[in-house]
PDB file of C-alpha atoms in Angstrom:
ATOM      1  CA  MET A   1      51.459 116.008  86.928  1.00  0.00           C
ATOM      2  CA  LYS A   2      54.485 114.412  87.354  1.00  0.00           C
ATOM      3  CA  LYS A   3      55.079 112.135  90.514  1.00  0.00           C
ATOM      4  CA  ALA A   4      57.139 114.128  93.545  1.00  0.00           C
ATOM      5  CA  GLU A   5      60.269 112.159  94.601  1.00  0.00           C
ATOM      6  CA  GLN A   6      60.603 111.833  98.285  1.00  0.00           C
ATOM      7  CA  ASN A   7      63.343 113.665  99.702  1.00  0.00           C
ATOM      8  CA  ILE A   8      66.072 111.830 101.998  1.00  0.00           C
ATOM      9  CA  PHE A   9      67.728 114.022 104.037  1.00  0.00           C
ATOM     10  CA  ASP A  10      71.355 112.703 105.791  1.00  0.00           C
ATOM     11  CA  PHE A  11      71.550 113.590 109.483  1.00  0.00           C
ATOM     12  CA  SER A  12      75.474 112.131 109.533  1.00  0.00           C
ATOM     13  CA  LEU A  13      74.348 109.207 111.326  1.00  0.00           C
ATOM     14  CA  LYS A  14      77.490 108.406 114.443  1.00  0.00           C
ATOM     15  CA  PRO A  15      78.074 104.319 114.641  1.00  0.00           C
ATOM     16  CA  TYR A  16      78.513 103.591 118.292  1.00  0.00           C
ATOM     17  CA  MET A  17      81.950 103.604 119.293  1.00  0.00           C
ATOM     18  CA  GLY A  18      83.113 102.070 122.558  1.00  0.00           C
ATOM     19  CA  SER A  19      84.808  99.153 122.969  1.00  0.00           C
ATOM     20  CA  ASP A  20      82.502  96.428 123.823  1.00  0.00           C
ATOM     21  CA  ASN A  21      80.792  97.773 120.129  1.00  0.00           C
ATOM     22  CA  PHE A  22      84.553  97.051 118.587  1.00  0.00           C
ATOM     23  CA  VAL A  23      84.694  94.167 115.964  1.00  0.00           C
ATOM     24  CA  VAL A  24      87.642  91.757 116.410  1.00  0.00           C
ATOM     25  CA  SER A  25      88.132  90.080 113.875  1.00  0.00           C
ATOM     26  CA  ASN A  26      91.912  87.947 112.084  1.00  0.00           C
ATOM     27  CA  CYS A  27      92.032  90.865 109.784  1.00  0.00           C
ATOM     28  CA  ASN A  28      92.071  94.105 112.900  1.00  0.00           C
ATOM     29  CA  GLU A  29      93.250  92.017 115.927  1.00  0.00           C
ATOM     30  CA  ALA A  30      97.129  92.547 116.154  1.00  0.00           C
ATOM     31  CA  ALA A  31      95.984  96.769 115.906  1.00  0.00           C
ATOM     32  CA  PHE A  32      93.349  96.482 118.218  1.00  0.00           C
ATOM     33  CA  LYS A  33      95.875  94.650 121.020  1.00  0.00           C
ATOM     34  CA  ALA A  34      97.986  97.390 119.730  1.00  0.00           C
ATOM     35  CA  VAL A  35      96.474  99.624 121.246  1.00  0.00           C
ATOM     36  CA  GLU A  36      94.697  97.488 124.283  1.00  0.00           C
ATOM     37  CA  ASN A  37      98.433  97.820 125.642  1.00  0.00           C
ATOM     38  CA  TRP A  38      99.169 101.073 126.166  1.00  0.00           C
ATOM     39  CA  PRO A  39     101.074 102.639 127.751  1.00  0.00           C
ATOM     40  CA  ASN A  40     102.936 100.060 127.688  1.00  0.00           C
ATOM     41  CA  TRP A  41     104.045 100.285 123.963  1.00  0.00           C
ATOM     42  CA  LEU A  42     107.507  99.327 123.523  1.00  0.00           C
ATOM     43  CA  TYR A  43     108.076 102.852 121.629  1.00  0.00           C
ATOM     44  CA  PHE A  44     106.817 106.307 122.297  1.00  0.00           C
ATOM     45  CA  ALA A  45     104.407 106.013 119.157  1.00  0.00           C
ATOM     46  CA  LEU A  46     102.053 103.254 116.884  1.00  0.00           C
ATOM     47  CA  CYS A  47     100.531 103.997 113.574  1.00  0.00           C
ATOM     48  CA  LEU A  48      98.003 102.195 111.921  1.00  0.00           C
ATOM     49  CA  TYR A  49      97.516 101.125 108.468  1.00  0.00           C
ATOM     50  CA  GLY A  50      94.669 100.192 106.012  1.00  0.00           C
ATOM     51  CA  PRO A  51      92.273 101.083 103.868  1.00  0.00           C
ATOM     52  CA  LYS A  52      89.161 103.522 104.266  1.00  0.00           C
ATOM     53  CA  GLY A  53      86.682 102.036 106.448  1.00  0.00           C
ATOM     54  CA  CYS A  54      88.065  99.869 108.307  1.00  0.00           C
ATOM     55  CA  GLY A  55      87.942 101.070 112.185  1.00  0.00           C
ATOM     56  CA  LYS A  56      90.901 103.591 112.579  1.00  0.00           C
ATOM     57  CA  SER A  57      88.983 106.235 113.791  1.00  0.00           C
ATOM     58  CA  HIS A  58      87.036 103.504 116.933  1.00  0.00           C
ATOM     59  CA  LEU A  59      90.861 102.076 117.420  1.00  0.00           C
ATOM     60  CA  ALA A  60      91.805 106.014 117.820  1.00  0.00           C
ATOM     61  CA  THR A  61      88.474 106.509 120.326  1.00  0.00           C
ATOM     62  CA  LEU A  62      89.497 103.669 122.015  1.00  0.00           C
ATOM     63  CA  PHE A  63      92.905 104.502 122.802  1.00  0.00           C
ATOM     64  CA  ALA A  64      91.136 108.286 123.865  1.00  0.00           C
ATOM     65  CA  HIS A  65      89.213 107.161 126.731  1.00  0.00           C
ATOM     66  CA  LYS A  66      91.442 104.368 127.782  1.00  0.00           C
ATOM     67  CA  VAL A  67      93.874 107.068 128.101  1.00  0.00           C
ATOM     68  CA  MET A  68      91.395 109.365 130.289  1.00  0.00           C
ATOM     69  CA  MET A  69      90.643 106.295 132.190  1.00  0.00           C
ATOM     70  CA  LEU A  70      93.802 106.184 133.726  1.00  0.00           C
ATOM     71  CA  ALA A  71      94.894 109.903 133.476  1.00  0.00           C
ATOM     72  CA  SER A  72      95.695 110.679 136.924  1.00  0.00           C
ATOM     73  CA  LYS A  73      94.122 114.094 135.832  1.00  0.00           C
ATOM     74  CA  PRO A  74      90.463 114.434 133.706  1.00  0.00           C
ATOM     75  CA  PHE A  75      92.774 115.146 129.658  1.00  0.00           C
ATOM     76  CA  ALA A  76      90.725 114.382 126.527  1.00  0.00           C
ATOM     77  CA  VAL A  77      92.796 113.150 123.804  1.00  0.00           C
ATOM     78  CA  LYS A  78      92.540 115.074 120.572  1.00  0.00           C
ATOM     79  CA  VAL A  79      92.509 113.535 116.964  1.00  0.00           C
ATOM     80  CA  ILE A  80      93.862 116.157 114.827  1.00  0.00           C
ATOM     81  CA  LYS A  81      93.981 115.369 110.820  1.00  0.00           C
ATOM     82  CA  SER A  82      97.727 115.997 109.517  1.00  0.00           C
ATOM     83  CA  GLU A  83      96.760 118.475 107.340  1.00  0.00           C
ATOM     84  CA  ARG A  84      95.983 120.962 110.172  1.00  0.00           C
ATOM     85  CA  ILE A  85      99.420 120.715 111.612  1.00  0.00           C
ATOM     86  CA  LYS A  86     101.654 124.286 110.058  1.00  0.00           C
ATOM     87  CA  HIS A  87     104.686 125.207 111.401  1.00  0.00           C
ATOM     88  CA  LYS A  88     104.385 128.627 111.688  1.00  0.00           C
ATOM     89  CA  LYS A  89     107.905 129.162 113.864  1.00  0.00           C
ATOM     90  CA  ILE A  90     110.802 127.801 115.971  1.00  0.00           C
ATOM     91  CA  LYS A  91     112.556 129.957 118.661  1.00  0.00           C
ATOM     92  CA  ILE A  92     115.243 128.950 120.557  1.00  0.00           C
ATOM     93  CA  ASN A  93     114.690 129.666 124.539  1.00  0.00           C
ATOM     94  CA  GLN A  94     118.428 131.144 125.279  1.00  0.00           C
ATOM     95  CA  GLY A  95     117.933 130.963 129.034  1.00  0.00           C
ATOM     96  CA  LYS A  96     116.865 127.358 129.208  1.00  0.00           C
ATOM     97  CA  ASN A  97     118.552 126.292 125.526  1.00  0.00           C
ATOM     98  CA  GLU A  98     115.090 125.245 125.082  1.00  0.00           C
ATOM     99  CA  MET A  99     112.768 125.339 121.507  1.00  0.00           C
ATOM    100  CA  LYS A 100     109.232 126.124 120.928  1.00  0.00           C
ATOM    101  CA  LEU A 101     107.064 124.820 118.531  1.00  0.00           C
ATOM    102  CA  LEU A 102     104.477 126.823 117.749  1.00  0.00           C
ATOM    103  CA  LEU A 103     101.791 124.905 115.631  1.00  0.00           C
ATOM    104  CA  LEU A 104      98.033 125.558 113.852  1.00  0.00           C
ATOM    105  CA  ASN A 105      95.180 124.253 115.230  1.00  0.00           C
ATOM    106  CA  ASN A 106      97.451 122.590 118.091  1.00  0.00           C
ATOM    107  CA  PRO A 107      95.435 120.079 120.266  1.00  0.00           C
ATOM    108  CA  TRP A 108      95.754 121.917 123.266  1.00  0.00           C
ATOM    109  CA  GLY A 109      95.141 125.288 121.293  1.00  0.00           C
ATOM    110  CA  ARG A 110      98.143 127.126 123.006  1.00  0.00           C
ATOM    111  CA  ASN A 111     101.871 126.602 122.972  1.00  0.00           C
ATOM    112  CA  ILE A 112     102.336 122.530 123.492  1.00  0.00           C
ATOM    113  CA  TYR A 113     105.402 122.995 125.853  1.00  0.00           C
ATOM    114  CA  ASN A 114     102.729 125.178 128.515  1.00  0.00           C
ATOM    115  CA  GLU A 115     100.756 122.738 128.615  1.00  0.00           C
ATOM    116  CA  GLY A 116     102.475 119.490 129.434  1.00  0.00           C
ATOM    117  CA  ILE A 117     102.863 115.596 127.264  1.00  0.00           C
ATOM    118  CA  GLY A 118      99.891 114.047 126.428  1.00  0.00           C
ATOM    119  CA  PRO A 119      99.150 111.653 124.000  1.00  0.00           C
ATOM    120  CA  TYR A 120      98.302 112.527 120.159  1.00  0.00           C
ATOM    121  CA  CYS A 121      96.285 111.035 118.139  1.00  0.00           C
ATOM    122  CA  LEU A 122      97.243 112.282 114.304  1.00  0.00           C
ATOM    123  CA  GLU A 123      95.318 110.959 111.322  1.00  0.00           C
ATOM    124  CA  ASN A 124      95.337 110.880 107.607  1.00  0.00           C
ATOM    125  CA  LEU A 125      98.926 111.228 107.741  1.00  0.00           C
ATOM    126  CA  ASN A 126     100.138 111.606 104.130  1.00  0.00           C
ATOM    127  CA  GLU A 127     103.573 113.380 102.780  1.00  0.00           C
ATOM    128  CA  ASN A 128     101.643 116.065 102.244  1.00  0.00           C
ATOM    129  CA  VAL A 129     101.717 116.686 105.788  1.00  0.00           C
ATOM    130  CA  ASP A 130     104.073 119.710 106.937  1.00  0.00           C
ATOM    131  CA  ASN A 131     107.212 118.074 107.294  1.00  0.00           C
ATOM    132  CA  GLU A 132     109.016 120.404 109.330  1.00  0.00           C
ATOM    133  CA  ALA A 133     105.826 120.276 111.685  1.00  0.00           C
ATOM    134  CA  LEU A 134     105.992 116.778 111.990  1.00  0.00           C
ATOM    135  CA  PHE A 135     109.789 116.116 112.091  1.00  0.00           C
ATOM    136  CA  HIS A 136     109.241 118.774 115.216  1.00  0.00           C
ATOM    137  CA  LEU A 137     106.748 117.153 116.886  1.00  0.00           C
ATOM    138  CA  TYR A 138     108.223 113.606 117.011  1.00  0.00           C
ATOM    139  CA  ASN A 139     111.230 114.680 118.118  1.00  0.00           C
ATOM    140  CA  TYR A 140     109.683 116.168 120.771  1.00  0.00           C
ATOM    141  CA  TYR A 141     107.155 113.746 122.031  1.00  0.00           C
ATOM    142  CA  ARG A 142     109.964 111.197 121.765  1.00  0.00           C
ATOM    143  CA  ASP A 143     112.635 112.504 123.874  1.00  0.00           C
ATOM    144  CA  ASN A 144     109.707 114.649 126.749  1.00  0.00           C
ATOM    145  CA  GLY A 145     108.046 111.065 127.340  1.00  0.00           C
ATOM    146  CA  GLY A 146     104.795 111.892 125.033  1.00  0.00           C
ATOM    147  CA  ASN A 147     102.962 109.464 123.317  1.00  0.00           C
ATOM    148  CA  ILE A 148     101.489 109.867 119.359  1.00  0.00           C
ATOM    149  CA  LEU A 149      99.167 107.709 117.591  1.00  0.00           C
ATOM    150  CA  PHE A 150      99.697 107.825 113.498  1.00  0.00           C
ATOM    151  CA  LEU A 151      96.490 106.421 111.505  1.00  0.00           C
ATOM    152  CA  THR A 152      97.164 106.591 107.446  1.00  0.00           C
ATOM    153  CA  GLU A 153      96.051 104.713 104.753  1.00  0.00           C
ATOM    154  CA  ARG A 154     100.058 103.242 103.763  1.00  0.00           C
ATOM    155  CA  ALA A 155     102.651 102.165 106.212  1.00  0.00           C
ATOM    156  CA  PRO A 156     105.236 104.963 106.750  1.00  0.00           C
ATOM    157  CA  SER A 157     107.685 102.946 105.278  1.00  0.00           C
ATOM    158  CA  HIS A 158     105.794 103.686 101.954  1.00  0.00           C
ATOM    159  CA  ILE A 159     104.629 107.070 102.384  1.00  0.00           C
ATOM    160  CA  ARG A 160     106.939 109.420 100.228  1.00  0.00           C
ATOM    161  CA  PHE A 161     108.255 112.060 102.776  1.00  0.00           C
ATOM    162  CA  LYS A 162     109.559 115.255 101.557  1.00  0.00           C
ATOM    163  CA  LEU A 163     112.032 115.455 104.285  1.00  0.00           C
ATOM    164  CA  PRO A 164     114.792 112.780 104.186  1.00  0.00           C
ATOM    165  CA  ASP A 165     115.188 113.225 108.584  1.00  0.00           C
ATOM    166  CA  LEU A 166     111.545 112.853 108.783  1.00  0.00           C
ATOM    167  CA  ALA A 167     110.957 109.501 106.828  1.00  0.00           C
ATOM    168  CA  SER A 168     113.402 107.977 109.039  1.00  0.00           C
ATOM    169  CA  ARG A 169     112.078 108.988 112.127  1.00  0.00           C
ATOM    170  CA  MET A 170     108.731 107.637 110.897  1.00  0.00           C
ATOM    171  CA  ARG A 171     110.096 104.743 109.873  1.00  0.00           C
ATOM    172  CA  ALA A 172     111.368 104.002 113.577  1.00  0.00           C
ATOM    173  CA  VAL A 173     107.546 103.793 114.137  1.00  0.00           C
ATOM    174  CA  PRO A 174     105.826 100.338 114.729  1.00  0.00           C
ATOM    175  CA  ALA A 175     102.970  99.968 112.377  1.00  0.00           C
ATOM    176  CA  VAL A 176     100.428  97.564 112.201  1.00  0.00           C
ATOM    177  CA  ALA A 177      98.359  96.689 109.641  1.00  0.00           C
ATOM    178  CA  ILE A 178      94.411  95.960 109.494  1.00  0.00           C
ATOM    179  CA  ASN A 179      93.705  93.936 106.482  1.00  0.00           C
ATOM    180  CA  ALA A 180      90.822  93.268 104.302  1.00  0.00           C
ATOM    181  CA  PRO A 181      88.165  91.647 105.485  1.00  0.00           C
ATOM    182  CA  ASP A 182      87.272  88.187 105.932  1.00  0.00           C
ATOM    183  CA  ASP A 183      83.710  86.576 106.250  1.00  0.00           C
ATOM    184  CA  GLU A 184      83.522  86.346 109.984  1.00  0.00           C
ATOM    185  CA  MET A 185      84.354  90.157 110.299  1.00  0.00           C
ATOM    186  CA  LEU A 186      82.209  91.008 107.276  1.00  0.00           C
ATOM    187  CA  ARG A 187      79.012  89.297 108.635  1.00  0.00           C
ATOM    188  CA  VAL A 188      79.035  91.337 112.196  1.00  0.00           C
ATOM    189  CA  LEU A 189      80.130  94.842 109.863  1.00  0.00           C
ATOM    190  CA  LEU A 190      77.010  94.640 107.875  1.00  0.00           C
ATOM    191  CA  PHE A 191      74.947  94.080 110.815  1.00  0.00           C
ATOM    192  CA  LYS A 192      76.116  96.510 113.090  1.00  0.00           C
ATOM    193  CA  LEU A 193      76.252  99.049 109.784  1.00  0.00           C
ATOM    194  CA  PHE A 194      72.701  98.464 109.311  1.00  0.00           C
ATOM    195  CA  ASP A 195      72.190  98.415 113.628  1.00  0.00           C
ATOM    196  CA  ASP A 196      73.955 101.997 113.634  1.00  0.00           C
ATOM    197  CA  ARG A 197      70.917 103.018 111.388  1.00  0.00           C
ATOM    198  CA  GLN A 198      68.539 101.166 113.859  1.00  0.00           C
ATOM    199  CA  VAL A 199      67.072  98.296 110.558  1.00  0.00           C
ATOM    200  CA  LYS A 200      67.251  95.371 110.947  1.00  0.00           C
ATOM    201  CA  VAL A 201      67.882  93.107 108.712  1.00  0.00           C
ATOM    202  CA  ALA A 202      66.576  89.316 108.250  1.00  0.00           C
ATOM    203  CA  PRO A 203      69.648  86.841 108.197  1.00  0.00           C
ATOM    204  CA  GLU A 204      69.484  85.557 105.045  1.00  0.00           C
ATOM    205  CA  VAL A 205      69.160  89.028 103.364  1.00  0.00           C
ATOM    206  CA  LEU A 206      73.156  89.908 105.337  1.00  0.00           C
ATOM    207  CA  GLU A 207      74.073  86.259 103.963  1.00  0.00           C
ATOM    208  CA  TYR A 208      72.915  87.841 100.609  1.00  0.00           C
ATOM    209  CA  ALA A 209      75.255  90.685 100.849  1.00  0.00           C
ATOM    210  CA  LEU A 210      77.774  88.324 102.053  1.00  0.00           C
ATOM    211  CA  ASN A 211      78.016  86.022  99.245  1.00  0.00           C
ATOM    212  CA  ASN A 212      77.751  89.270  96.476  1.00  0.00           C
ATOM    213  CA  MET A 213      79.203  91.895  97.535  1.00  0.00           C
ATOM    214  CA  THR A 214      83.174  93.587  97.077  1.00  0.00           C
ATOM    215  CA  ARG A 215      85.693  92.004  99.512  1.00  0.00           C
ATOM    216  CA  SER A 216      86.136  95.921 101.209  1.00  0.00           C
ATOM    217  CA  PHE A 217      85.238  97.947 104.834  1.00  0.00           C
ATOM    218  CA  GLU A 218      83.833 100.750 102.296  1.00  0.00           C
ATOM    219  CA  TYR A 219      82.021  98.431  99.815  1.00  0.00           C
ATOM    220  CA  ALA A 220      80.093  97.304 103.253  1.00  0.00           C
ATOM    221  CA  GLN A 221      79.751 100.989 104.169  1.00  0.00           C
ATOM    222  CA  LYS A 222      78.589 101.906 101.460  1.00  0.00           C
ATOM    223  CA  LEU A 223      75.995  99.176 100.378  1.00  0.00           C
ATOM    224  CA  VAL A 224      74.251 100.200 103.496  1.00  0.00           C
ATOM    225  CA  THR A 225      73.905 103.381 103.219  1.00  0.00           C
ATOM    226  CA  GLU A 226      72.450 102.649  99.531  1.00  0.00           C
ATOM    227  CA  ALA A 227      70.433  99.752 100.567  1.00  0.00           C
ATOM    228  CA  ASP A 228      68.921 102.047 103.558  1.00  0.00           C
ATOM    229  CA  ARG A 229      68.227 105.234 100.894  1.00  0.00           C
ATOM    230  CA  ILE A 230      65.954 102.800  99.353  1.00  0.00           C
ATOM    231  CA  SER A 231      64.251 101.209 101.729  1.00  0.00           C
ATOM    232  CA  LEU A 232      63.211 104.634 102.826  1.00  0.00           C
ATOM    233  CA  ILE A 233      62.072 105.694  99.377  1.00  0.00           C
ATOM    234  CA  LYS A 234      60.307 102.972  98.399  1.00  0.00           C
ATOM    235  CA  LYS A 235      58.818 102.593 102.175  1.00  0.00           C
ATOM    236  CA  THR A 236      59.497  98.698 102.071  1.00  0.00           C
ATOM    237  CA  PRO A 237      62.245  96.409 104.545  1.00  0.00           C
ATOM    238  CA  VAL A 238      65.578  96.407 104.027  1.00  0.00           C
ATOM    239  CA  ASN A 239      64.987  92.621 101.750  1.00  0.00           C
ATOM    240  CA  ILE A 240      67.640  91.091  99.435  1.00  0.00           C
ATOM    241  CA  ALA A 241      65.965  93.312  95.692  1.00  0.00           C
ATOM    242  CA  VAL A 242      66.772  96.193  97.966  1.00  0.00           C
ATOM    243  CA  ILE A 243      70.247  94.642  98.098  1.00  0.00           C
ATOM    244  CA  ARG A 244      70.518  93.626  94.723  1.00  0.00           C
ATOM    245  CA  GLU A 245      69.237  96.689  93.739  1.00  0.00           C
ATOM    246  CA  ALA A 246      72.143  98.952  95.208  1.00  0.00           C
ATOM    247  CA  MET A 247      74.635  96.451  94.500  1.00  0.00           C
ATOM    248  CA  GLU A 248      73.597  97.176  91.243  1.00  0.00           C
ATOM    249  CA  LEU A 249      73.978 101.240  91.588  1.00  0.00           C
ATOM    250  CA  LEU A 250      77.122 101.242  93.274  1.00  0.00           C
ATOM    251  CA  ASP A 251      78.338  98.337  90.767  1.00  0.00           C
ATOM    252  CA  ASP A 252      77.196 100.830  88.106  1.00  0.00           C
ATOM    253  CA  ASN A 253      80.040 102.807  89.660  1.00  0.00           C
ATOM    254  CA  LYS A 254      78.223 105.843  88.291  1.00  0.00           C
ATOM    255  CA  GLN A 255      76.483 106.298  92.128  1.00  0.00           C
ATOM    256  CA  GLY A 256      78.373 104.715  94.167  1.00  0.00           C
ATOM    257  CA  ASP A 257      80.522 107.597  95.945  1.00  0.00           C
ATOM    258  CA  PHE A 258      77.916 110.246  96.159  1.00  0.00           C
ATOM    259  CA  PHE A 259      76.404 108.153  99.234  1.00  0.00           C
ATOM    260  CA  LEU A 260      79.428 108.417 102.162  1.00  0.00           C
TER     261      LEU A 260
END
């Protein structure tokens, strides 16, 4: 009789995103301070860029919380992926000489001009964004006192926008990099990722992982996910043997992309 395999279900764990839970190190201190400096930004917009898993979404959440705390009335900052904004049509109200931009899936669900100008976060910015829609959204926020937080994996100057006018405008946005993690960041990040899953790991296990892992945010997330999966299947704590097996699977590059 074939031994039944244990099924492990992914319940899409959500990491804690509070300000006291964000790990600040040399690699992300500048980005953290830039977000915290709102509403005293020198420009109406800010761009944070860095590799997958580096904490851009967490910083966007901190930005949203700060806006809510300082707003004169309840206001929810929406975080919208760049592919969701679409340019449907632009029309000129001749009586008021006012341009109105209609967006599909805009953050308020209605015409932004009727809702006031509230801060807005656009993530996954890339050259495939609807250039015309972003161009007019950019101009409107710049000219009417709104704020936009852009999140992307590359600096705006390295994104090849199809619309030259949009490219020039995006180059004017202050851009702050989140750099590759140092040992201090990786150590705390591994602890946090395991803690988010309510998994207790001994210090020597964390040190083994730190000393042998690929130095990236994304790899740290995959390693913790895979180690947790193996420990559940084998019904054993996350120990050095589990970490070693997880690394072998990830480094084999056959299954590593399946566990995020």
